[in-house]
Backbone as JSON, one array per atom type, in Angstrom:
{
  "sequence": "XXXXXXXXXXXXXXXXXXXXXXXXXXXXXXXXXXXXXXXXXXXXXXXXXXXXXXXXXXXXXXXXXXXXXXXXXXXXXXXXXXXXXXXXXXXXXXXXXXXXXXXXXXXXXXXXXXXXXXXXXXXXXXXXXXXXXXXXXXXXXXXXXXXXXXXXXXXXXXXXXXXXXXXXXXXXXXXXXXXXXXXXXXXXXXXXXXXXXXXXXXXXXXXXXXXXXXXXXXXXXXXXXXXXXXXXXXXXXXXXXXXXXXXXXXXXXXXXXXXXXXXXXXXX",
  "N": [[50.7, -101.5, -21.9], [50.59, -98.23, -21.78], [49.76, -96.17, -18.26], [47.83, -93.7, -17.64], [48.17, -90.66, -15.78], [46.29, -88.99, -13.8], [45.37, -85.74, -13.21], [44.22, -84.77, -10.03], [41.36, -84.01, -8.87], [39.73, -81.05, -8.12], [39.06, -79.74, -4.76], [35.49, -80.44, -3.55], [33.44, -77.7, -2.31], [31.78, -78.33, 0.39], [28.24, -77.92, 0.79], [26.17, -75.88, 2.55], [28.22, -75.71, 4.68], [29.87, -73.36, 6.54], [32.12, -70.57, 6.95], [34.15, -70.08, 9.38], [35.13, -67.35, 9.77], [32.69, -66.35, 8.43], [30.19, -67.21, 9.84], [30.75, -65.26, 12.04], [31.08, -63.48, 10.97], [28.27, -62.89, 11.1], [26.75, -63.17, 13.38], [28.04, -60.98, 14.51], [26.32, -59.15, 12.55], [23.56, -59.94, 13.83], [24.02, -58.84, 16.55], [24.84, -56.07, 15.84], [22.23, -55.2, 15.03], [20.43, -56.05, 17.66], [21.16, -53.92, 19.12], [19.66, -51.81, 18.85], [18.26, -52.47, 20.95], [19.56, -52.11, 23.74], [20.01, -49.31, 23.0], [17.25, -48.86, 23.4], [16.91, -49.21, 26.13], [17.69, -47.07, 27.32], [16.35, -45.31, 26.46], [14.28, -46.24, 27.77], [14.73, -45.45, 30.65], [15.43, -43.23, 30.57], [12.72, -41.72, 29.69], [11.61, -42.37, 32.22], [12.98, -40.7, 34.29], [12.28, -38.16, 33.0], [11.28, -34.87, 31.6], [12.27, -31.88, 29.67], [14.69, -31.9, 29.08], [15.28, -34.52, 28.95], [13.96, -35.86, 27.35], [14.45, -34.41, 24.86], [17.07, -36.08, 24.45], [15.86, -38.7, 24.56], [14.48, -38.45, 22.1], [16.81, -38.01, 19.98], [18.15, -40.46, 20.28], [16.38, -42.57, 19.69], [16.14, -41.2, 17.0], [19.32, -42.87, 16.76], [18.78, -45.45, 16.8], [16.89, -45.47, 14.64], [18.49, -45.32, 12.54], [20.3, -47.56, 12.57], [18.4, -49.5, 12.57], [18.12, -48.75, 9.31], [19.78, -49.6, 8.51], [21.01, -52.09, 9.12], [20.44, -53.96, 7.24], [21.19, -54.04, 5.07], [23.94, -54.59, 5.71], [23.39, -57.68, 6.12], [22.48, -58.46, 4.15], [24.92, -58.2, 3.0], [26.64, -60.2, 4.16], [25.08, -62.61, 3.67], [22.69, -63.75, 5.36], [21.09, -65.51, 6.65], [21.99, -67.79, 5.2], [24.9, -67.85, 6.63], [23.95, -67.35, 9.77], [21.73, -69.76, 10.16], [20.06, -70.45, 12.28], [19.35, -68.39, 13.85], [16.67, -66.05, 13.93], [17.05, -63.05, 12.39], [14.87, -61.35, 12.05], [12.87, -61.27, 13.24], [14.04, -60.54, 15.43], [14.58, -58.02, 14.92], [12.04, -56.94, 14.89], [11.11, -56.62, 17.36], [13.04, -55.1, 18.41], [12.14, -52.95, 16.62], [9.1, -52.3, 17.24], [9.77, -51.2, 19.85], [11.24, -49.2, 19.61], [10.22, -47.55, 17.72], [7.21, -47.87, 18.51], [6.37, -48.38, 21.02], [8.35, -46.98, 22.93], [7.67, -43.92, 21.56], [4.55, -43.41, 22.47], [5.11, -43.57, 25.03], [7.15, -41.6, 25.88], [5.04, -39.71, 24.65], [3.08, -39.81, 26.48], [4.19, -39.34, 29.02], [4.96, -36.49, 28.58], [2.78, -35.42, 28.25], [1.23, -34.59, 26.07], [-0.79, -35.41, 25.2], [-4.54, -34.94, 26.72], [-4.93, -34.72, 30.03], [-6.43, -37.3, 31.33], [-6.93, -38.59, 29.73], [-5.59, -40.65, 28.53], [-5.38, -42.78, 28.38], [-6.29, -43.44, 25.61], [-3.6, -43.92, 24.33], [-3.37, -46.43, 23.64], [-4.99, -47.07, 21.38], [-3.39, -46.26, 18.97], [-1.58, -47.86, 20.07], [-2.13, -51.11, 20.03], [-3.38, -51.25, 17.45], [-0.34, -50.88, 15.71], [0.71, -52.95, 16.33], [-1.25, -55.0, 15.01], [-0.08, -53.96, 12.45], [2.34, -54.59, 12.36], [1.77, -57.24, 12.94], [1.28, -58.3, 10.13], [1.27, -59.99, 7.42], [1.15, -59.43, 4.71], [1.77, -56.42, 4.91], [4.38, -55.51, 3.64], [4.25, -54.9, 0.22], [4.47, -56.61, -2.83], [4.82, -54.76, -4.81], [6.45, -52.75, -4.35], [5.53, -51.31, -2.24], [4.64, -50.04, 1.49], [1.99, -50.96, 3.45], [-0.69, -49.65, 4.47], [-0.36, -47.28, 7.36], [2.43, -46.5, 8.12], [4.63, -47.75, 10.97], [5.34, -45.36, 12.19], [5.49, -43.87, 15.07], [7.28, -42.61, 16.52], [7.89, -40.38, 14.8], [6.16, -39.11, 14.59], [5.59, -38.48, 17.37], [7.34, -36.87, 17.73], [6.9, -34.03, 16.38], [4.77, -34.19, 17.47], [4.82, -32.72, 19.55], [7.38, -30.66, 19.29], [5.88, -28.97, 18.04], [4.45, -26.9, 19.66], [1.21, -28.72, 19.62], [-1.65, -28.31, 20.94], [-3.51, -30.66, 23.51], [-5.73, -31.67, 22.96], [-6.33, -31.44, 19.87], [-3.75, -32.87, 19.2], [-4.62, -35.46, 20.45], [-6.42, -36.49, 18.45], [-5.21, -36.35, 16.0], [-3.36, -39.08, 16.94], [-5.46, -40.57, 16.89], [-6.57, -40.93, 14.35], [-4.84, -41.27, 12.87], [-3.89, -43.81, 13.7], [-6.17, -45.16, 13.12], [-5.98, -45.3, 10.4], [-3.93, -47.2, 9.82], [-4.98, -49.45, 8.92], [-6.49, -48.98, 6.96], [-5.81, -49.49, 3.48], [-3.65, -48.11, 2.23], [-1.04, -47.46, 0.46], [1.79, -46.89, 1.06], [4.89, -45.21, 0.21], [7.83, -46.8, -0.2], [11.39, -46.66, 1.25], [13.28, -47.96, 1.17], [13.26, -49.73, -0.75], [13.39, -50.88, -4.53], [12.9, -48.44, -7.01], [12.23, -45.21, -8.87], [10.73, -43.61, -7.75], [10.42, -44.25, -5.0], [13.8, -44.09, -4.49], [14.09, -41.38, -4.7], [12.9, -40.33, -2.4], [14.15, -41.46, -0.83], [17.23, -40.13, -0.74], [16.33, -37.51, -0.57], [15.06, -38.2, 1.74], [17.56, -38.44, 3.36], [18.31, -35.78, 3.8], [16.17, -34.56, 4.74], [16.03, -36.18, 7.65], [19.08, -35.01, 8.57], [18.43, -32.3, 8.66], [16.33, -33.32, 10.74], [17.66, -34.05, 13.23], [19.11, -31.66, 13.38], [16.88, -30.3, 14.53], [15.73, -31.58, 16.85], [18.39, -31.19, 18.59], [18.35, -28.39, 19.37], [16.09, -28.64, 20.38], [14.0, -26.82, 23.29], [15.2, -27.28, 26.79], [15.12, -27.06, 29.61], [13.56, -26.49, 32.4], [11.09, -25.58, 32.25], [9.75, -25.64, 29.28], [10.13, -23.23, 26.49], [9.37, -22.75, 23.4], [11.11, -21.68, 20.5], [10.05, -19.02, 18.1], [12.04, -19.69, 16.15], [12.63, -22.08, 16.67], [9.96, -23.22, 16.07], [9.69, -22.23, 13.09], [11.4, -23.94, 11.73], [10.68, -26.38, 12.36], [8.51, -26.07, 10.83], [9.49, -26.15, 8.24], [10.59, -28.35, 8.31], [8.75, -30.24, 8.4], [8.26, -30.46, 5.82], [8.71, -32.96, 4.63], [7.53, -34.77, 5.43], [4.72, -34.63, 4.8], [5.23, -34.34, 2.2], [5.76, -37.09, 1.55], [3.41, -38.37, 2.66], [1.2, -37.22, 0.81], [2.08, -37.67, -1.54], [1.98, -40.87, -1.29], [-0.97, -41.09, -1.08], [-1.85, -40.42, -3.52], [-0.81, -41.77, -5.68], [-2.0, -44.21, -4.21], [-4.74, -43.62, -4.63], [-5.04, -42.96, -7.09], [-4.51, -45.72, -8.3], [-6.8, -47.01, -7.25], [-9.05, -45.44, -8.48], [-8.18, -46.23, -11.3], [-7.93, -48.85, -11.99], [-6.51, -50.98, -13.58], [-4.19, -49.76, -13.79], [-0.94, -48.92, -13.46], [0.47, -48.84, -10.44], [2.78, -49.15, -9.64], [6.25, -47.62, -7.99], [8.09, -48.13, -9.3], [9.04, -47.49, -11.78]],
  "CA": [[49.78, -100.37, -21.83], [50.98, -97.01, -20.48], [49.03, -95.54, -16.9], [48.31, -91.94, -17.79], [48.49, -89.95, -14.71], [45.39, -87.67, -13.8], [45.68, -84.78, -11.53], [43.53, -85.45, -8.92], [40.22, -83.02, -9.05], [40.17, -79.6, -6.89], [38.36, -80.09, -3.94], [34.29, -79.78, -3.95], [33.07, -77.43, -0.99], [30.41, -79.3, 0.97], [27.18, -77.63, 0.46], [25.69, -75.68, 4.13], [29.44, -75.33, 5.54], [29.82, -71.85, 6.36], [33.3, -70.73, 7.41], [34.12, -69.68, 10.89], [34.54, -66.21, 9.56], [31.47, -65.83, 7.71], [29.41, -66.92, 10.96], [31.25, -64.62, 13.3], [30.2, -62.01, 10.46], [26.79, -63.11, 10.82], [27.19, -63.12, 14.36], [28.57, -59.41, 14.56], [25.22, -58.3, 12.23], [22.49, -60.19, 14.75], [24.48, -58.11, 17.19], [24.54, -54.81, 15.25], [20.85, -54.82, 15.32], [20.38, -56.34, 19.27], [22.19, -52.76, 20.05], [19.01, -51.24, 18.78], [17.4, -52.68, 22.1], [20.37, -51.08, 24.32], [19.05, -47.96, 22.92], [15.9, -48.43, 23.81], [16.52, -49.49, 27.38], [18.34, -46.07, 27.86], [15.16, -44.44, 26.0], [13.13, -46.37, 28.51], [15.43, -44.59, 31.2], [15.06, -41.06, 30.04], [11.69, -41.18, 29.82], [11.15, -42.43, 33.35], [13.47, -39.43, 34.5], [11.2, -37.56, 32.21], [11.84, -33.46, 31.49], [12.4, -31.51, 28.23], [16.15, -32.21, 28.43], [15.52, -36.45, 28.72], [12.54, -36.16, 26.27], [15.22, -34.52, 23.68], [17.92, -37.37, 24.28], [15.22, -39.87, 24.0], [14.63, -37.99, 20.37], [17.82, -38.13, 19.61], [18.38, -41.64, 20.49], [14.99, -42.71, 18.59], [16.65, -40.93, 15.62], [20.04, -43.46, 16.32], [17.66, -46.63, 16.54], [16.41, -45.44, 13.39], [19.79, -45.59, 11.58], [20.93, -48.74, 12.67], [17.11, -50.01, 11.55], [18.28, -48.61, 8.13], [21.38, -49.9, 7.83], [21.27, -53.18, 9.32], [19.56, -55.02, 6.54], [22.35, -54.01, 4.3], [25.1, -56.0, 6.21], [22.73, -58.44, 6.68], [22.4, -59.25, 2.97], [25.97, -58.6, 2.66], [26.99, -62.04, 4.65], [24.08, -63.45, 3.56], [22.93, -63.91, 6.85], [20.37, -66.87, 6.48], [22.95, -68.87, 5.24], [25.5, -67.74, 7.51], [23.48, -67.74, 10.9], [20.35, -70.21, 10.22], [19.2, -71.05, 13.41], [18.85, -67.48, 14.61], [15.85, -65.34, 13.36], [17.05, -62.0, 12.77], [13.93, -60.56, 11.35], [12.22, -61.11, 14.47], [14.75, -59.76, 16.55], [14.57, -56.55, 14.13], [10.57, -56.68, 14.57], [11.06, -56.75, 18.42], [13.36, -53.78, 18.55], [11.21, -51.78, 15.72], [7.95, -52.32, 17.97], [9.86, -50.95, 20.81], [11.5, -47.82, 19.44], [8.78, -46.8, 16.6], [5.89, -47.56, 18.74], [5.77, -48.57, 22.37], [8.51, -46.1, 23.88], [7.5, -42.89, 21.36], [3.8, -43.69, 22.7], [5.24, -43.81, 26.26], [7.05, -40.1, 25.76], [3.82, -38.84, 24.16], [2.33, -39.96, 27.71], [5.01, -38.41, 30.05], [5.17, -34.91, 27.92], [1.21, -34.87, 28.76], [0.76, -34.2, 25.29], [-2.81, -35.77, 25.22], [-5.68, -34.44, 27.87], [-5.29, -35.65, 31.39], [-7.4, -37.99, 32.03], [-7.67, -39.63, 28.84], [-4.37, -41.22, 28.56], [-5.88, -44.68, 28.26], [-6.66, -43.36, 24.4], [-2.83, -44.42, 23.79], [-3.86, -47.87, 23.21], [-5.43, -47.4, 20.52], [-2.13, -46.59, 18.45], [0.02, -49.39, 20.46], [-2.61, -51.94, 19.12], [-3.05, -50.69, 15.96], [1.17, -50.93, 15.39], [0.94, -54.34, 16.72], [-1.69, -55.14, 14.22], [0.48, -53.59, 11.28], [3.72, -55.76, 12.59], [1.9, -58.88, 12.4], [0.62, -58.51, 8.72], [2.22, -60.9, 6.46], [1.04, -58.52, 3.69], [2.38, -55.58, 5.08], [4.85, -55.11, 2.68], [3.48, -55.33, -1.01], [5.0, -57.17, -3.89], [5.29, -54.2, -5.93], [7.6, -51.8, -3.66], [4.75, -50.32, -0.96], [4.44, -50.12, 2.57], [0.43, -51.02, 3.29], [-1.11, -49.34, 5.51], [0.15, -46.17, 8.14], [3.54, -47.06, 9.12], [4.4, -46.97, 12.48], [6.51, -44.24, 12.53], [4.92, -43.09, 15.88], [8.37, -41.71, 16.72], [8.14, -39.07, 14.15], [4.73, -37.98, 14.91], [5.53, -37.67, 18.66], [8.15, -35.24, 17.54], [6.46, -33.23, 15.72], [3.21, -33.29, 18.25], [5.66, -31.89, 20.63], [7.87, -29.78, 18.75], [5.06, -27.47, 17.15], [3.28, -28.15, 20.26], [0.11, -29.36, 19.05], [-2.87, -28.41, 21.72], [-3.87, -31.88, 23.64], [-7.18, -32.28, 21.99], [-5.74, -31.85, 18.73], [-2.79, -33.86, 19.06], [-5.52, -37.28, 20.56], [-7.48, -36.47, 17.1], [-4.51, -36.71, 15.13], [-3.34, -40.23, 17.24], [-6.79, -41.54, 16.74], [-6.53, -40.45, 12.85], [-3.27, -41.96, 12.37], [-4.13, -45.69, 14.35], [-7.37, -45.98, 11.85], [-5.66, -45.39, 9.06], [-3.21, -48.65, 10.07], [-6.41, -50.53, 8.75], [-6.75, -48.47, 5.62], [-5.0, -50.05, 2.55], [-3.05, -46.99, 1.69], [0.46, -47.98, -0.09], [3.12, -45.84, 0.95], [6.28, -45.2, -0.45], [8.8, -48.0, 0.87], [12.35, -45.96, 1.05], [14.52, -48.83, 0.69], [12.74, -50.58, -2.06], [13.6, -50.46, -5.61], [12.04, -47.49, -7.86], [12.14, -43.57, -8.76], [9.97, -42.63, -6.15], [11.27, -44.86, -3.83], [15.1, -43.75, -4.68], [13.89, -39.9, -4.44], [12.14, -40.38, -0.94], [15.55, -41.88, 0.04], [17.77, -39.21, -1.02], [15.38, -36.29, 0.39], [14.72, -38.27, 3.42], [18.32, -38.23, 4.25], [18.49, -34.57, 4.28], [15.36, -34.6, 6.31], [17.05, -36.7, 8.36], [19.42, -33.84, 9.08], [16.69, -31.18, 9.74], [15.46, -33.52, 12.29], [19.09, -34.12, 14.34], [19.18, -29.91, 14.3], [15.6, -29.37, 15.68], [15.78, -31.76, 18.0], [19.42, -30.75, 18.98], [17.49, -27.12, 19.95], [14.74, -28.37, 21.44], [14.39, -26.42, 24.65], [15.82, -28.07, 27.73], [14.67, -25.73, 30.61], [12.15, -27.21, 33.04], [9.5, -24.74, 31.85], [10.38, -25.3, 27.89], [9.68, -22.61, 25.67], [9.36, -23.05, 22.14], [11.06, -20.16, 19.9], [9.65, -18.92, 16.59], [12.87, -20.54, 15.18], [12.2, -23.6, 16.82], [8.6, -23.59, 15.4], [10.13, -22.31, 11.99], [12.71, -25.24, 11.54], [9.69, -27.4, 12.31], [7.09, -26.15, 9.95], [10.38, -26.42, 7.24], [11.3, -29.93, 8.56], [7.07, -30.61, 7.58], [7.9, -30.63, 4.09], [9.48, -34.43, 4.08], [6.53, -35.82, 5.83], [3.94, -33.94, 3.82], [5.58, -35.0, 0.81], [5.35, -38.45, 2.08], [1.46, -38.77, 2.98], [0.35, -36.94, -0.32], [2.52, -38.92, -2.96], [1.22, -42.2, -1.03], [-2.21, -40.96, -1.4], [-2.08, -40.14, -4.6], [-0.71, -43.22, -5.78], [-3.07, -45.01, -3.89], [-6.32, -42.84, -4.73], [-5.02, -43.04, -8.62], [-4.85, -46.94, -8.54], [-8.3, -47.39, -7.08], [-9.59, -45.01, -9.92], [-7.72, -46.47, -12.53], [-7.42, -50.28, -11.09], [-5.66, -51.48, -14.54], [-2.91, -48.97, -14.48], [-0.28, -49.71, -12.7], [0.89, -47.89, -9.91], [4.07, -49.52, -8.98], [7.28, -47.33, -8.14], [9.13, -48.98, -10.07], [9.72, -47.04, -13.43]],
  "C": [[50.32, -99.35, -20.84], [49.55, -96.56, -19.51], [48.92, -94.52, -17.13], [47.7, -92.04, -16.15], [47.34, -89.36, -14.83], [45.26, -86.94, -12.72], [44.13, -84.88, -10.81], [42.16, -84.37, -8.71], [40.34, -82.03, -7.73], [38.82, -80.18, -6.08], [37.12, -79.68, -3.9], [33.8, -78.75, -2.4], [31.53, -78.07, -0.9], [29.08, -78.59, 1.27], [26.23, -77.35, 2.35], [26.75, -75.69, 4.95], [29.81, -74.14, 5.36], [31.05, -71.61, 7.09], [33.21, -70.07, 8.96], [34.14, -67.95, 11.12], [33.0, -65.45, 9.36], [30.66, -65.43, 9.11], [29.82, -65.85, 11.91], [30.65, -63.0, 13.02], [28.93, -61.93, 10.98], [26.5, -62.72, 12.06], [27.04, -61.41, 14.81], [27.26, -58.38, 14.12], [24.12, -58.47, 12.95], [22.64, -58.98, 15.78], [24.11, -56.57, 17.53], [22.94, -54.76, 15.27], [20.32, -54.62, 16.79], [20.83, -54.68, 19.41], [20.95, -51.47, 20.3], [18.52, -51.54, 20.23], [18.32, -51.99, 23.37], [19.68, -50.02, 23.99], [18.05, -47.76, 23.41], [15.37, -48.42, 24.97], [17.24, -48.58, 27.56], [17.44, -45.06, 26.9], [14.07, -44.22, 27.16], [13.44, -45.39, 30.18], [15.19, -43.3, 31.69], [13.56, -40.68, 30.36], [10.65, -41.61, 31.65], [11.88, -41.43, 34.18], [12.57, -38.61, 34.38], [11.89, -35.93, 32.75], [12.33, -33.14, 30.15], [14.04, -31.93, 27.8], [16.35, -33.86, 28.29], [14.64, -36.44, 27.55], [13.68, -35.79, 25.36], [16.3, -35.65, 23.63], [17.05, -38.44, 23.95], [14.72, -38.91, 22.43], [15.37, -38.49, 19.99], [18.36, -39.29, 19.64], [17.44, -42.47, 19.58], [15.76, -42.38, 17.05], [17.99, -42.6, 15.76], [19.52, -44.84, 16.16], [17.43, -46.43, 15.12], [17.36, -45.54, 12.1], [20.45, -46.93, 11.53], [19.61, -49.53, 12.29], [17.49, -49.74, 10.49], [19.21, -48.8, 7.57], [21.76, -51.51, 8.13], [20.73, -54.45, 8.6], [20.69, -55.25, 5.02], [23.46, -54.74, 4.58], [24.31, -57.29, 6.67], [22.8, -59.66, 4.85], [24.19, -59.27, 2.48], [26.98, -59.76, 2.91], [26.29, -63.05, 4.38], [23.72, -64.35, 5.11], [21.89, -65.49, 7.19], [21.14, -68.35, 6.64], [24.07, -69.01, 6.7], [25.33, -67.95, 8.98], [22.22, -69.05, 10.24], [19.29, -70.53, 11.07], [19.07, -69.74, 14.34], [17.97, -66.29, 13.59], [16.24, -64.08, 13.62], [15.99, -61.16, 12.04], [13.06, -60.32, 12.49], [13.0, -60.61, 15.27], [14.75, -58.11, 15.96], [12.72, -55.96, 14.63], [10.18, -55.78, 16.44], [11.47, -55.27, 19.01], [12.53, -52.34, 17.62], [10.12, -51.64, 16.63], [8.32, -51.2, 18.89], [10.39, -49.52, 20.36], [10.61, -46.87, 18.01], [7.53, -46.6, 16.91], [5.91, -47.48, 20.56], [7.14, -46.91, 23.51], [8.56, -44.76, 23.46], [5.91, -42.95, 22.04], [3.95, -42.93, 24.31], [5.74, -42.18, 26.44], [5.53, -39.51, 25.41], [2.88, -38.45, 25.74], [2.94, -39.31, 28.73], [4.89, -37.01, 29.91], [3.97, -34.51, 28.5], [0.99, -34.1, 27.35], [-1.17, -34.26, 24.85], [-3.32, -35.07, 26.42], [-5.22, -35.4, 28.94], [-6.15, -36.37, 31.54], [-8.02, -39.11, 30.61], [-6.56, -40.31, 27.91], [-4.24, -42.6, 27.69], [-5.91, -45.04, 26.38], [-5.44, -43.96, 23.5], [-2.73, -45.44, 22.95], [-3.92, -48.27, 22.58], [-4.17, -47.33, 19.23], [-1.14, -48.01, 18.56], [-1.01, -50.54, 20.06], [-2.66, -52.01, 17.39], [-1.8, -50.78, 15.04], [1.02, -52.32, 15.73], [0.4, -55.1, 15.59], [-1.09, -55.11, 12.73], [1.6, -54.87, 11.31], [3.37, -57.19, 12.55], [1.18, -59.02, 11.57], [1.38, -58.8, 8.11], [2.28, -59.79, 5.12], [1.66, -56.98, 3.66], [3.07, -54.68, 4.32], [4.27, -55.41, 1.1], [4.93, -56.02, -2.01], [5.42, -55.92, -5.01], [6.2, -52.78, -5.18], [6.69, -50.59, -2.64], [4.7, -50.55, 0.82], [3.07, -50.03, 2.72], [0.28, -50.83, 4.4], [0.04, -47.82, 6.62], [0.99, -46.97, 8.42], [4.16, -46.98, 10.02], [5.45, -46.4, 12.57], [5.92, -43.22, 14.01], [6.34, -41.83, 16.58], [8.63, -40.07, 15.87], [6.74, -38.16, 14.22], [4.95, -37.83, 16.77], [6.23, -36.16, 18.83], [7.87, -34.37, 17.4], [5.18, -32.65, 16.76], [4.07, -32.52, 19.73], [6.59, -31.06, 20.34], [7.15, -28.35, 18.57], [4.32, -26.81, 18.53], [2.52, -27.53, 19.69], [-0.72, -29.18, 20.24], [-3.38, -29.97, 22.43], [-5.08, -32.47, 22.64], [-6.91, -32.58, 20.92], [-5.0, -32.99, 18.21], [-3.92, -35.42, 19.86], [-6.06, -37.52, 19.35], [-6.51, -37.35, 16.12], [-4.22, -38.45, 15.26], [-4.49, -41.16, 16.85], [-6.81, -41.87, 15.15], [-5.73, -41.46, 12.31], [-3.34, -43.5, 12.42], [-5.17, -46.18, 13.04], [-6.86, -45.93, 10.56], [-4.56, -46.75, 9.04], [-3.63, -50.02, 8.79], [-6.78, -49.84, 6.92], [-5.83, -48.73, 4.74], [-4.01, -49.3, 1.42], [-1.68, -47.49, 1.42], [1.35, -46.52, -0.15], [4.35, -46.25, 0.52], [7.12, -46.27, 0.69], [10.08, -47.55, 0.55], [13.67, -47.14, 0.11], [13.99, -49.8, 0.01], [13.17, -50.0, -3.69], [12.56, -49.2, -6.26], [12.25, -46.02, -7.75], [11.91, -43.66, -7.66], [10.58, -43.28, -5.23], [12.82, -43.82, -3.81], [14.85, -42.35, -3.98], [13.97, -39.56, -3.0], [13.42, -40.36, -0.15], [16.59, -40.6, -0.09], [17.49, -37.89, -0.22], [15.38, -36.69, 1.88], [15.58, -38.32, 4.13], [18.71, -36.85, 4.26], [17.2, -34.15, 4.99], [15.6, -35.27, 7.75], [18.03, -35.66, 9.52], [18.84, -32.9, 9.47], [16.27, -31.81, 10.83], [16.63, -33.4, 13.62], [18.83, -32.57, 14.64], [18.01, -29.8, 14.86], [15.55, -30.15, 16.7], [16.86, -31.54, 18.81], [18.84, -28.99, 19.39], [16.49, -27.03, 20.17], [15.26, -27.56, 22.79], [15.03, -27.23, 25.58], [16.1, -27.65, 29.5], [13.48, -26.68, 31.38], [10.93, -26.61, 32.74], [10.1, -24.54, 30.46], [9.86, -24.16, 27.09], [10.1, -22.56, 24.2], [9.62, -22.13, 21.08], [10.27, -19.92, 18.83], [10.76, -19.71, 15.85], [12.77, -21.6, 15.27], [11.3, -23.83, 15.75], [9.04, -23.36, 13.74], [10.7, -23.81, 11.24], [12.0, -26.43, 11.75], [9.07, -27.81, 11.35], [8.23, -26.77, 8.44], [10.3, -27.81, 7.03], [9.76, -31.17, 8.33], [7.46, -31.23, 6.06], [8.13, -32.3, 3.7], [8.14, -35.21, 4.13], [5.32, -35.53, 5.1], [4.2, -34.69, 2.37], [5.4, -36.73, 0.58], [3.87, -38.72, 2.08], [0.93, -38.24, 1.67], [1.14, -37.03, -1.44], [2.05, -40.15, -2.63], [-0.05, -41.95, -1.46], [-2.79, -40.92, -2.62], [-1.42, -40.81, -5.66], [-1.96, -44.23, -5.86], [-4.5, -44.77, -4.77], [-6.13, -43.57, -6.5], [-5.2, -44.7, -9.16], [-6.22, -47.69, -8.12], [-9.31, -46.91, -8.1], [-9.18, -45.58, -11.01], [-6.88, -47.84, -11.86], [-6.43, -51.16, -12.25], [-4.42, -50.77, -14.79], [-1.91, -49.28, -13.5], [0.78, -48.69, -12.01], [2.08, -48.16, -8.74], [5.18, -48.36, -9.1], [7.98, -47.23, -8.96], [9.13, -48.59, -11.69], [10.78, -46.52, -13.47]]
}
């Protein structure tokens, strides 16, 4: 009886062995996020300096937080980072730095600028709970491509209540406005979610994006700031993103509460 010969089977990889690269990737993207918190401890900085020329660097810094928030979820899925890291939560380390540069140190400018009334400061609160509240809702995000509820973009409404300026009284109304609506089940557009509208939002919102780098790149920077007509122009312009934002969510929303069988997902 002849022995046949059989080549010997290719080797199986062992199932949860992740290479020394991969992790180092993985590694490198925990990282890339963490940097957001650097930022924010040279936000926290600025605004204890405090003055129209630290208040625009902390803008401007707020804006780079906000890029590396929008980009770091992308190399995140590109190592598959779960697999790759498992024993370090980077969703919570993302949640930690979002808290801190979306809510607690645009909050904290709003309070230095003296945009609100003297003496009634304390009213902050009610926002930095309110964001806290949003961040620990499991539901938060929806199943069909929404953001539920006001999202704490307090960073882009401090801008703006200090850009145009906004009167104190006014600008506490608006804060107060903004926190209760947290609680209101309004489905906004989610940028980086699948769908038209979604896609659109994204597209537009990175040339709003740009409008915001130039107006806050000419904010004043003078110890007594003054605010030009072009300033205020390049403001009311740089309106249109966020505008467009709050009344396509609404009208979304409003249309699926009227018409609860129709279906008012993104996603066509």
């Amino acid at each position: 009886m002849v022995e046949t010969l059989e080549s010997p089977a290719p080797p199986v990889a062992r199932e949860g062995v992740v290479s020394p690269l991969r992790r180092f990737l993985g590694w490198c993207v925990h990282a890339y996020t963490a940097s957001g918190l650097a930022i924010a401890a040279v936000i926290l900085a600025l605004l204890v300096q405090g003055g129209p020329d630290a208040f625009r660097w902390s803008f401007l810094l707020m804006i780079l937080a906000t890029l590396v928030d929008a980009t770091d979820g992308t190399f995140a899925r590109a190592v598959r980072i779960k697999e790759a890291v498992p024993s370090f939560d980077g969703r919570r380390l993302d949640d930690i730095t979002d808290f801190l540069t979306y809510t607690s140190l645009p909050l904290m400018l709003i309070w230095r600028a003296g945009i609100v009334p003297a003496g009634y400061e304390a009213w902050l609160i009610a926002p930095l709970l309110a964001s806290a509240y949003g961040f620990c809702q499991v539901d938060i995000k929806t199943h069909d491509g929404y953001f539920l509820g006001f999202p704490s973009l307090w960073n882009v409404v401090a801008l703006y209540l200090y850009a145009l300026p906004i009167e104190p009284w006014p600008a506490l109304v608006i804060l107060l406005v903004l926190a209760f609506l947290t609680f209101v089940p309004v489905k906004h557009l989610y940028p980086s979610q699948p769908g038209r509208l979604n896609r659109f939002a994204t597209i537009t919102g990175a040339v709003w994006g740009v409008v915001v780098v130039w107006l806050v790149w000419v904010l004043p920077t003078s110890s007594s700031p003054e605010f030009t007509d072009g300033t205020r122009t390049l403001t009311y312009v740089s309106l249109t993103y966020p505008a467009f934002y709050m009344a396509t969510s609404w009208y979304l929303t409003l249309r699926g509460w009227l018409s609860p069988r129709a279906e008012s997902a993104p996603r066509r």
